[in-house]
């Protein structure tokens, strides 16, 4: 892995050079083993939090972890193209547009003892901007190489906070063209529902049950690229104890192993489809 600036990363993409890098400011990683018609993204995987913000933050490290999506990069790390955030969404949220990416409150609780200065916000937003420059360049390059692209937008959610039964997998589709891509969505949901999980856990899968796919990552790509489908894919945190922060590595590994097969299968199905 190399440490590269945003222009260097984009240059590699434009020249179709395989590479693996961390951004110069250590805000995200990108791996391109080969230029294929699908991308795996994990924008909320990160937990880093700038030290100069520590004393001013009212949320604990656990409270931040609880709202992040740990292990979502690990679940897709074996695929040829993977881009993942390293910073906590409590510093800036890659799944929100720039104007709302730096929180004042988070999940009903004031975030800062003293409101952030514009300088502090701009430090964070510069990283947000760099990430999307790379996303844009990557999808644009792939759309010149292939007739259509699929992006697996991986997230997780806290199932224990719900007062009803919720699915292990949720696909959010309200901001994609469901007339055009509905069959692919249904196919992906069916595949996820067929996973074999440890300890007799059922791999239930639903569409727009807990989340509807309103994230900026999906909206940005959908807005700018007509031939790229983003599948906002949420797994409930069955792979950890969300109340204590303990990760269950055997469950993560089980999901990762099966996604190694299912993601390329879905990408190939999309590539061969007429949508």
PDB file of N, CA and C in Angstrom, residues 152-228:
ATOM      1  N   UNK A 152     -21.702  -1.787  -4.624  1.00  0.00           N
ATOM      2  CA  UNK A 152     -22.227  -2.389  -3.400  1.00  0.00           C
ATOM      3  C   UNK A 152     -21.854  -1.464  -2.243  1.00  0.00           C
ATOM      4  N   UNK A 153     -22.841  -0.724  -1.782  1.00  0.00           N
ATOM      5  CA  UNK A 153     -22.683   0.333  -0.769  1.00  0.00           C
ATOM      6  C   UNK A 153     -22.989  -0.291   0.595  1.00  0.00           C
ATOM      7  N   UNK A 154     -21.940  -0.745   1.289  1.00  0.00           N
ATOM      8  CA  UNK A 154     -22.111  -1.580   2.471  1.00  0.00           C
ATOM      9  C   UNK A 154     -22.240  -0.757   3.758  1.00  0.00           C
ATOM     10  N   UNK A 155     -23.251  -1.105   4.545  1.00  0.00           N
ATOM     11  CA  UNK A 155     -23.507  -0.455   5.834  1.00  0.00           C
ATOM     12  C   UNK A 155     -23.946  -1.507   6.855  1.00  0.00           C
ATOM     13  N   UNK A 156     -24.034  -1.070   8.106  1.00  0.00           N
ATOM     14  CA  UNK A 156     -24.631  -1.920   9.141  1.00  0.00           C
ATOM     15  C   UNK A 156     -25.553  -1.057   9.996  1.00  0.00           C
ATOM     16  N   UNK A 157     -26.404  -1.725  10.768  1.00  0.00           N
ATOM     17  CA  UNK A 157     -27.295  -0.946  11.642  1.00  0.00           C
ATOM     18  C   UNK A 157     -27.561  -1.701  12.940  1.00  0.00           C
ATOM     19  N   UNK A 158     -27.947  -0.940  13.962  1.00  0.00           N
ATOM     20  CA  UNK A 158     -28.171  -1.483  15.304  1.00  0.00           C
ATOM     21  C   UNK A 158     -29.586  -2.043  15.408  1.00  0.00           C
ATOM     22  N   UNK A 159     -29.689  -3.348  15.371  1.00  0.00           N
ATOM     23  CA  UNK A 159     -31.022  -3.962  15.353  1.00  0.00           C
ATOM     24  C   UNK A 159     -31.690  -3.954  16.722  1.00  0.00           C
ATOM     25  N   UNK A 160     -30.911  -3.901  17.791  1.00  0.00           N
ATOM     26  CA  UNK A 160     -31.508  -3.971  19.125  1.00  0.00           C
ATOM     27  C   UNK A 160     -32.257  -2.695  19.516  1.00  0.00           C
ATOM     28  N   UNK A 161     -32.037  -1.608  18.813  1.00  0.00           N
ATOM     29  CA  UNK A 161     -32.736  -0.364  19.142  1.00  0.00           C
ATOM     30  C   UNK A 161     -34.159  -0.365  18.572  1.00  0.00           C
ATOM     31  N   UNK A 162     -34.467  -1.310  17.708  1.00  0.00           N
ATOM     32  CA  UNK A 162     -35.804  -1.388  17.126  1.00  0.00           C
ATOM     33  C   UNK A 162     -36.743  -2.161  18.047  1.00  0.00           C
ATOM     34  N   UNK A 163     -37.976  -1.740  18.095  1.00  0.00           N
ATOM     35  CA  UNK A 163     -38.960  -2.388  18.970  1.00  0.00           C
ATOM     36  C   UNK A 163     -39.830  -3.379  18.208  1.00  0.00           C
ATOM     37  N   UNK A 164     -39.363  -3.794  17.065  1.00  0.00           N
ATOM     38  CA  UNK A 164     -40.054  -4.809  16.276  1.00  0.00           C
ATOM     39  C   UNK A 164     -39.017  -5.710  15.640  1.00  0.00           C
ATOM     40  N   UNK A 165     -39.457  -6.783  15.046  1.00  0.00           N
ATOM     41  CA  UNK A 165     -38.538  -7.665  14.343  1.00  0.00           C
ATOM     42  C   UNK A 165     -38.037  -6.982  13.079  1.00  0.00           C
ATOM     43  N   UNK A 166     -36.739  -7.012  12.878  1.00  0.00           N
ATOM     44  CA  UNK A 166     -36.140  -6.368  11.707  1.00  0.00           C
ATOM     45  C   UNK A 166     -35.278  -7.384  10.959  1.00  0.00           C
ATOM     46  N   UNK A 167     -35.056  -7.157   9.674  1.00  0.00           N
ATOM     47  CA  UNK A 167     -34.305  -8.139   8.885  1.00  0.00           C
ATOM     48  C   UNK A 167     -32.811  -8.074   9.144  1.00  0.00           C
ATOM     49  N   UNK A 168     -32.125  -9.161   8.866  1.00  0.00           N
ATOM     50  CA  UNK A 168     -30.664  -9.158   8.910  1.00  0.00           C
ATOM     51  C   UNK A 168     -30.114  -8.246   7.809  1.00  0.00           C
ATOM     52  N   UNK A 169     -30.740  -8.312   6.640  1.00  0.00           N
ATOM     53  CA  UNK A 169     -30.315  -7.487   5.510  1.00  0.00           C
ATOM     54  C   UNK A 169     -31.449  -6.547   5.096  1.00  0.00           C
ATOM     55  N   UNK A 170     -31.091  -5.316   4.790  1.00  0.00           N
ATOM     56  CA  UNK A 170     -32.051  -4.350   4.261  1.00  0.00           C
ATOM     57  C   UNK A 170     -31.437  -3.660   3.052  1.00  0.00           C
ATOM     58  N   UNK A 171     -32.210  -3.572   1.969  1.00  0.00           N
ATOM     59  CA  UNK A 171     -31.789  -2.821   0.792  1.00  0.00           C
ATOM     60  C   UNK A 171     -32.625  -1.547   0.699  1.00  0.00           C
ATOM     61  N   UNK A 172     -31.936  -0.407   0.586  1.00  0.00           N
ATOM     62  CA  UNK A 172     -32.626   0.871   0.446  1.00  0.00           C
ATOM     63  C   UNK A 172     -32.630   1.316  -1.003  1.00  0.00           C
ATOM     64  N   UNK A 173     -33.831   1.489  -1.567  1.00  0.00           N
ATOM     65  CA  UNK A 173     -33.930   1.687  -3.020  1.00  0.00           C
ATOM     66  C   UNK A 173     -34.738   2.900  -3.458  1.00  0.00           C
ATOM     67  N   UNK A 174     -35.117   3.778  -2.541  1.00  0.00           N
ATOM     68  CA  UNK A 174     -36.036   4.854  -2.928  1.00  0.00           C
ATOM     69  C   UNK A 174     -35.396   5.879  -3.857  1.00  0.00           C
ATOM     70  N   UNK A 175     -34.084   5.910  -3.957  1.00  0.00           N
ATOM     71  CA  UNK A 175     -33.415   6.897  -4.796  1.00  0.00           C
ATOM     72  C   UNK A 175     -32.718   6.301  -6.009  1.00  0.00           C
ATOM     73  N   UNK A 176     -33.122   5.096  -6.401  1.00  0.00           N
ATOM     74  CA  UNK A 176     -32.635   4.522  -7.650  1.00  0.00           C
ATOM     75  C   UNK A 176     -33.823   4.316  -8.591  1.00  0.00           C
ATOM     76  N   UNK A 177     -33.535   3.999  -9.835  1.00  0.00           N
ATOM     77  CA  UNK A 177     -34.584   3.761 -10.826  1.00  0.00           C
ATOM     78  C   UNK A 177     -35.094   2.338 -10.664  1.00  0.00           C
ATOM     79  N   UNK A 178     -36.157   2.186  -9.893  1.00  0.00           N
ATOM     80  CA  UNK A 178     -36.665   0.846  -9.604  1.00  0.00           C
ATOM     81  C   UNK A 178     -37.371   0.218 -10.799  1.00  0.00           C
ATOM     82  N   UNK A 179     -37.889   1.036 -11.683  1.00  0.00           N
ATOM     83  CA  UNK A 179     -38.479   0.475 -12.906  1.00  0.00           C
ATOM     84  C   UNK A 179     -37.397  -0.215 -13.736  1.00  0.00           C
ATOM     85  N   UNK A 180     -36.235   0.416 -13.799  1.00  0.00           N
ATOM     86  CA  UNK A 180     -35.127  -0.137 -14.587  1.00  0.00           C
ATOM     87  C   UNK A 180     -34.391  -1.249 -13.851  1.00  0.00           C
ATOM     88  N   UNK A 181     -34.188  -1.068 -12.548  1.00  0.00           N
ATOM     89  CA  UNK A 181     -33.296  -1.966 -11.820  1.00  0.00           C
ATOM     90  C   UNK A 181     -33.998  -2.869 -10.811  1.00  0.00           C
ATOM     91  N   UNK A 182     -35.326  -2.837 -10.778  1.00  0.00           N
ATOM     92  CA  UNK A 182     -36.045  -3.584  -9.757  1.00  0.00           C
ATOM     93  C   UNK A 182     -35.735  -5.065  -9.724  1.00  0.00           C
ATOM     94  N   UNK A 183     -35.554  -5.689 -10.887  1.00  0.00           N
ATOM     95  CA  UNK A 183     -35.262  -7.123 -10.933  1.00  0.00           C
ATOM     96  C   UNK A 183     -33.905  -7.425 -10.316  1.00  0.00           C
ATOM     97  N   UNK A 184     -32.948  -6.531 -10.502  1.00  0.00           N
ATOM     98  CA  UNK A 184     -31.617  -6.719  -9.919  1.00  0.00           C
ATOM     99  C   UNK A 184     -31.684  -6.568  -8.401  1.00  0.00           C
ATOM    100  N   UNK A 185     -32.453  -5.599  -7.933  1.00  0.00           N
ATOM    101  CA  UNK A 185     -32.648  -5.420  -6.489  1.00  0.00           C
ATOM    102  C   UNK A 185     -33.246  -6.679  -5.878  1.00  0.00           C
ATOM    103  N   UNK A 186     -34.298  -7.201  -6.506  1.00  0.00           N
ATOM    104  CA  UNK A 186     -34.939  -8.413  -5.991  1.00  0.00           C
ATOM    105  C   UNK A 186     -33.963  -9.590  -5.972  1.00  0.00           C
ATOM    106  N   UNK A 187     -33.160  -9.688  -7.002  1.00  0.00           N
ATOM    107  CA  UNK A 187     -32.189 -10.782  -7.083  1.00  0.00           C
ATOM    108  C   UNK A 187     -31.145 -10.676  -5.972  1.00  0.00           C
ATOM    109  N   UNK A 188     -30.668  -9.459  -5.725  1.00  0.00           N
ATOM    110  CA  UNK A 188     -29.662  -9.257  -4.675  1.00  0.00           C
ATOM    111  C   UNK A 188     -30.267  -9.557  -3.295  1.00  0.00           C
ATOM    112  N   UNK A 189     -31.488  -9.119  -3.080  1.00  0.00           N
ATOM    113  CA  UNK A 189     -32.157  -9.396  -1.814  1.00  0.00           C
ATOM    114  C   UNK A 189     -32.324 -10.902  -1.603  1.00  0.00           C
ATOM    115  N   UNK A 190     -32.679 -11.614  -2.657  1.00  0.00           N
ATOM    116  CA  UNK A 190     -32.847 -13.070  -2.555  1.00  0.00           C
ATOM    117  C   UNK A 190     -31.530 -13.751  -2.225  1.00  0.00           C
ATOM    118  N   UNK A 191     -30.453 -13.298  -2.858  1.00  0.00           N
ATOM    119  CA  UNK A 191     -29.137 -13.895  -2.584  1.00  0.00           C
ATOM    120  C   UNK A 191     -28.741 -13.680  -1.120  1.00  0.00           C
ATOM    121  N   UNK A 192     -28.939 -12.466  -0.631  1.00  0.00           N
ATOM    122  CA  UNK A 192     -28.583 -12.174   0.759  1.00  0.00           C
ATOM    123  C   UNK A 192     -29.440 -12.992   1.723  1.00  0.00           C
ATOM    124  N   UNK A 193     -30.701 -13.172   1.364  1.00  0.00           N
ATOM    125  CA  UNK A 193     -31.585 -13.962   2.214  1.00  0.00           C
ATOM    126  C   UNK A 193     -31.227 -15.433   2.255  1.00  0.00           C
ATOM    127  N   UNK A 194     -30.405 -15.873   1.322  1.00  0.00           N
ATOM    128  CA  UNK A 194     -29.999 -17.271   1.278  1.00  0.00           C
ATOM    129  C   UNK A 194     -28.675 -17.568   1.938  1.00  0.00           C
ATOM    130  N   UNK A 195     -28.033 -16.553   2.543  1.00  0.00           N
ATOM    131  CA  UNK A 195     -26.766 -16.796   3.239  1.00  0.00           C
ATOM    132  C   UNK A 195     -26.947 -17.768   4.391  1.00  0.00           C
ATOM    133  N   UNK A 196     -25.906 -18.531   4.663  1.00  0.00           N
ATOM    134  CA  UNK A 196     -25.889 -19.423   5.830  1.00  0.00           C
ATOM    135  C   UNK A 196     -25.097 -18.747   6.935  1.00  0.00           C
ATOM    136  N   UNK A 197     -25.737 -18.470   8.061  1.00  0.00           N
ATOM    137  CA  UNK A 197     -25.101 -17.790   9.179  1.00  0.00           C
ATOM    138  C   UNK A 197     -24.879 -18.758  10.337  1.00  0.00           C
ATOM    139  N   UNK A 198     -23.907 -18.463  11.201  1.00  0.00           N
ATOM    140  CA  UNK A 198     -23.628 -19.350  12.339  1.00  0.00           C
ATOM    141  C   UNK A 198     -24.771 -19.380  13.350  1.00  0.00           C
ATOM    142  N   UNK A 199     -24.742 -20.404  14.166  1.00  0.00           N
ATOM    143  CA  UNK A 199     -25.627 -20.514  15.341  1.00  0.00           C
ATOM    144  C   UNK A 199     -27.113 -20.552  14.979  1.00  0.00           C
ATOM    145  N   UNK A 200     -27.411 -20.976  13.763  1.00  0.00           N
ATOM    146  CA  UNK A 200     -28.806 -21.093  13.378  1.00  0.00           C
ATOM    147  C   UNK A 200     -29.511 -19.779  13.094  1.00  0.00           C
ATOM    148  N   UNK A 201     -28.763 -18.685  12.947  1.00  0.00           N
ATOM    149  CA  UNK A 201     -29.376 -17.383  12.655  1.00  0.00           C
ATOM    150  C   UNK A 201     -29.953 -17.395  11.245  1.00  0.00           C
ATOM    151  N   UNK A 202     -31.161 -16.906  11.101  1.00  0.00           N
ATOM    152  CA  UNK A 202     -31.790 -16.820   9.788  1.00  0.00           C
ATOM    153  C   UNK A 202     -31.317 -15.563   9.074  1.00  0.00           C
ATOM    154  N   UNK A 203     -30.966 -15.695   7.802  1.00  0.00           N
ATOM    155  CA  UNK A 203     -30.491 -14.547   7.019  1.00  0.00           C
ATOM    156  C   UNK A 203     -31.659 -13.903   6.284  1.00  0.00           C
ATOM    157  N   UNK A 204     -32.510 -13.221   7.044  1.00  0.00           N
ATOM    158  CA  UNK A 204     -33.676 -12.571   6.446  1.00  0.00           C
ATOM    159  C   UNK A 204     -33.256 -11.337   5.655  1.00  0.00           C
ATOM    160  N   UNK A 205     -33.994 -11.030   4.607  1.00  0.00           N
ATOM    161  CA  UNK A 205     -33.662  -9.887   3.762  1.00  0.00           C
ATOM    162  C   UNK A 205     -34.941  -9.199   3.301  1.00  0.00           C
ATOM    163  N   UNK A 206     -34.985  -7.859   3.438  1.00  0.00           N
ATOM    164  CA  UNK A 206     -36.140  -7.087   3.006  1.00  0.00           C
ATOM    165  C   UNK A 206     -35.679  -5.824   2.286  1.00  0.00           C
ATOM    166  N   UNK A 207     -36.610  -5.192   1.607  1.00  0.00           N
ATOM    167  CA  UNK A 207     -36.328  -3.986   0.836  1.00  0.00           C
ATOM    168  C   UNK A 207     -37.073  -2.811   1.464  1.00  0.00           C
ATOM    169  N   UNK A 208     -36.333  -1.751   1.780  1.00  0.00           N
ATOM    170  CA  UNK A 208     -36.907  -0.524   2.365  1.00  0.00           C
ATOM    171  C   UNK A 208     -37.691  -0.795   3.647  1.00  0.00           C
ATOM    172  N   UNK A 209     -37.180  -1.691   4.471  1.00  0.00           N
ATOM    173  CA  UNK A 209     -37.856  -2.022   5.720  1.00  0.00           C
ATOM    174  C   UNK A 209     -37.369  -1.126   6.862  1.00  0.00           C
ATOM    175  N   UNK A 210     -36.072  -1.050   7.042  1.00  0.00           N
ATOM    176  CA  UNK A 210     -35.518  -0.231   8.121  1.00  0.00           C
ATOM    177  C   UNK A 210     -34.901   1.061   7.600  1.00  0.00           C
ATOM    178  N   UNK A 211     -34.334   1.015   6.404  1.00  0.00           N
ATOM    179  CA  UNK A 211     -33.726   2.190   5.785  1.00  0.00           C
ATOM    180  C   UNK A 211     -34.101   2.204   4.310  1.00  0.00           C
ATOM    181  N   UNK A 212     -34.168   3.397   3.750  1.00  0.00           N
ATOM    182  CA  UNK A 212     -34.696   3.542   2.394  1.00  0.00           C
ATOM    183  C   UNK A 212     -33.651   3.912   1.334  1.00  0.00           C
ATOM    184  N   UNK A 213     -32.398   3.995   1.741  1.00  0.00           N
ATOM    185  CA  UNK A 213     -31.356   4.320   0.765  1.00  0.00           C
ATOM    186  C   UNK A 213     -31.279   5.794   0.452  1.00  0.00           C
ATOM    187  N   UNK A 214     -31.193   6.629   1.501  1.00  0.00           N
ATOM    188  CA  UNK A 214     -31.163   8.083   1.337  1.00  0.00           C
ATOM    189  C   UNK A 214     -29.762   8.677   1.473  1.00  0.00           C
ATOM    190  N   UNK A 215     -28.733   7.842   1.444  1.00  0.00           N
ATOM    191  CA  UNK A 215     -27.376   8.321   1.674  1.00  0.00           C
ATOM    192  C   UNK A 215     -26.799   9.113   0.507  1.00  0.00           C
ATOM    193  N   UNK A 216     -25.890  10.007   0.823  1.00  0.00           N
ATOM    194  CA  UNK A 216     -25.258  10.874  -0.183  1.00  0.00           C
ATOM    195  C   UNK A 216     -24.399  10.080  -1.151  1.00  0.00           C
ATOM    196  N   UNK A 217     -23.722   9.027  -0.697  1.00  0.00           N
ATOM    197  CA  UNK A 217     -22.884   8.202  -1.571  1.00  0.00           C
ATOM    198  C   UNK A 217     -23.727   7.671  -2.728  1.00  0.00           C
ATOM    199  N   UNK A 218     -24.867   7.088  -2.404  1.00  0.00           N
ATOM    200  CA  UNK A 218     -25.778   6.575  -3.428  1.00  0.00           C
ATOM    201  C   UNK A 218     -26.319   7.718  -4.289  1.00  0.00           C
ATOM    202  N   UNK A 219     -26.781   8.777  -3.657  1.00  0.00           N
ATOM    203  CA  UNK A 219     -27.391   9.875  -4.413  1.00  0.00           C
ATOM    204  C   UNK A 219     -26.381  10.555  -5.333  1.00  0.00           C
ATOM    205  N   UNK A 220     -25.155  10.730  -4.855  1.00  0.00           N
ATOM    206  CA  UNK A 220     -24.129  11.402  -5.666  1.00  0.00           C
ATOM    207  C   UNK A 220     -23.845  10.592  -6.927  1.00  0.00           C
ATOM    208  N   UNK A 221     -23.610   9.301  -6.751  1.00  0.00           N
ATOM    209  CA  UNK A 221     -23.278   8.463  -7.907  1.00  0.00           C
ATOM    210  C   UNK A 221     -24.470   8.375  -8.856  1.00  0.00           C
ATOM    211  N   UNK A 222     -25.658   8.193  -8.305  1.00  0.00           N
ATOM    212  CA  UNK A 222     -26.862   8.084  -9.134  1.00  0.00           C
ATOM    213  C   UNK A 222     -27.109   9.364  -9.925  1.00  0.00           C
ATOM    214  N   UNK A 223     -26.871  10.504  -9.309  1.00  0.00           N
ATOM    215  CA  UNK A 223     -27.079  11.790  -9.979  1.00  0.00           C
ATOM    216  C   UNK A 223     -26.117  12.002 -11.140  1.00  0.00           C
ATOM    217  N   UNK A 224     -24.870  11.598 -10.959  1.00  0.00           N
ATOM    218  CA  UNK A 224     -23.836  11.935 -11.937  1.00  0.00           C
ATOM    219  C   UNK A 224     -23.586  10.854 -12.983  1.00  0.00           C
ATOM    220  N   UNK A 225     -24.070   9.640 -12.737  1.00  0.00           N
ATOM    221  CA  UNK A 225     -23.744   8.541 -13.643  1.00  0.00           C
ATOM    222  C   UNK A 225     -24.987   7.723 -13.973  1.00  0.00           C
ATOM    223  N   UNK A 226     -25.418   7.838 -15.222  1.00  0.00           N
ATOM    224  CA  UNK A 226     -26.687   7.234 -15.643  1.00  0.00           C
ATOM    225  C   UNK A 226     -26.631   5.715 -15.712  1.00  0.00           C
ATOM    226  N   UNK A 227     -25.452   5.152 -15.885  1.00  0.00           N
ATOM    227  CA  UNK A 227     -25.341   3.709 -16.090  1.00  0.00           C
ATOM    228  C   UNK A 227     -24.693   2.982 -14.918  1.00  0.00           C
ATOM    229  N   UNK A 228     -24.811   3.569 -13.732  1.00  0.00           N
ATOM    230  CA  UNK A 228     -24.277   2.937 -12.523  1.00  0.00           C
ATOM    231  C   UNK A 228     -25.392   2.766 -11.507  1.00  0.00           C
TER     232      UNK A 228
END
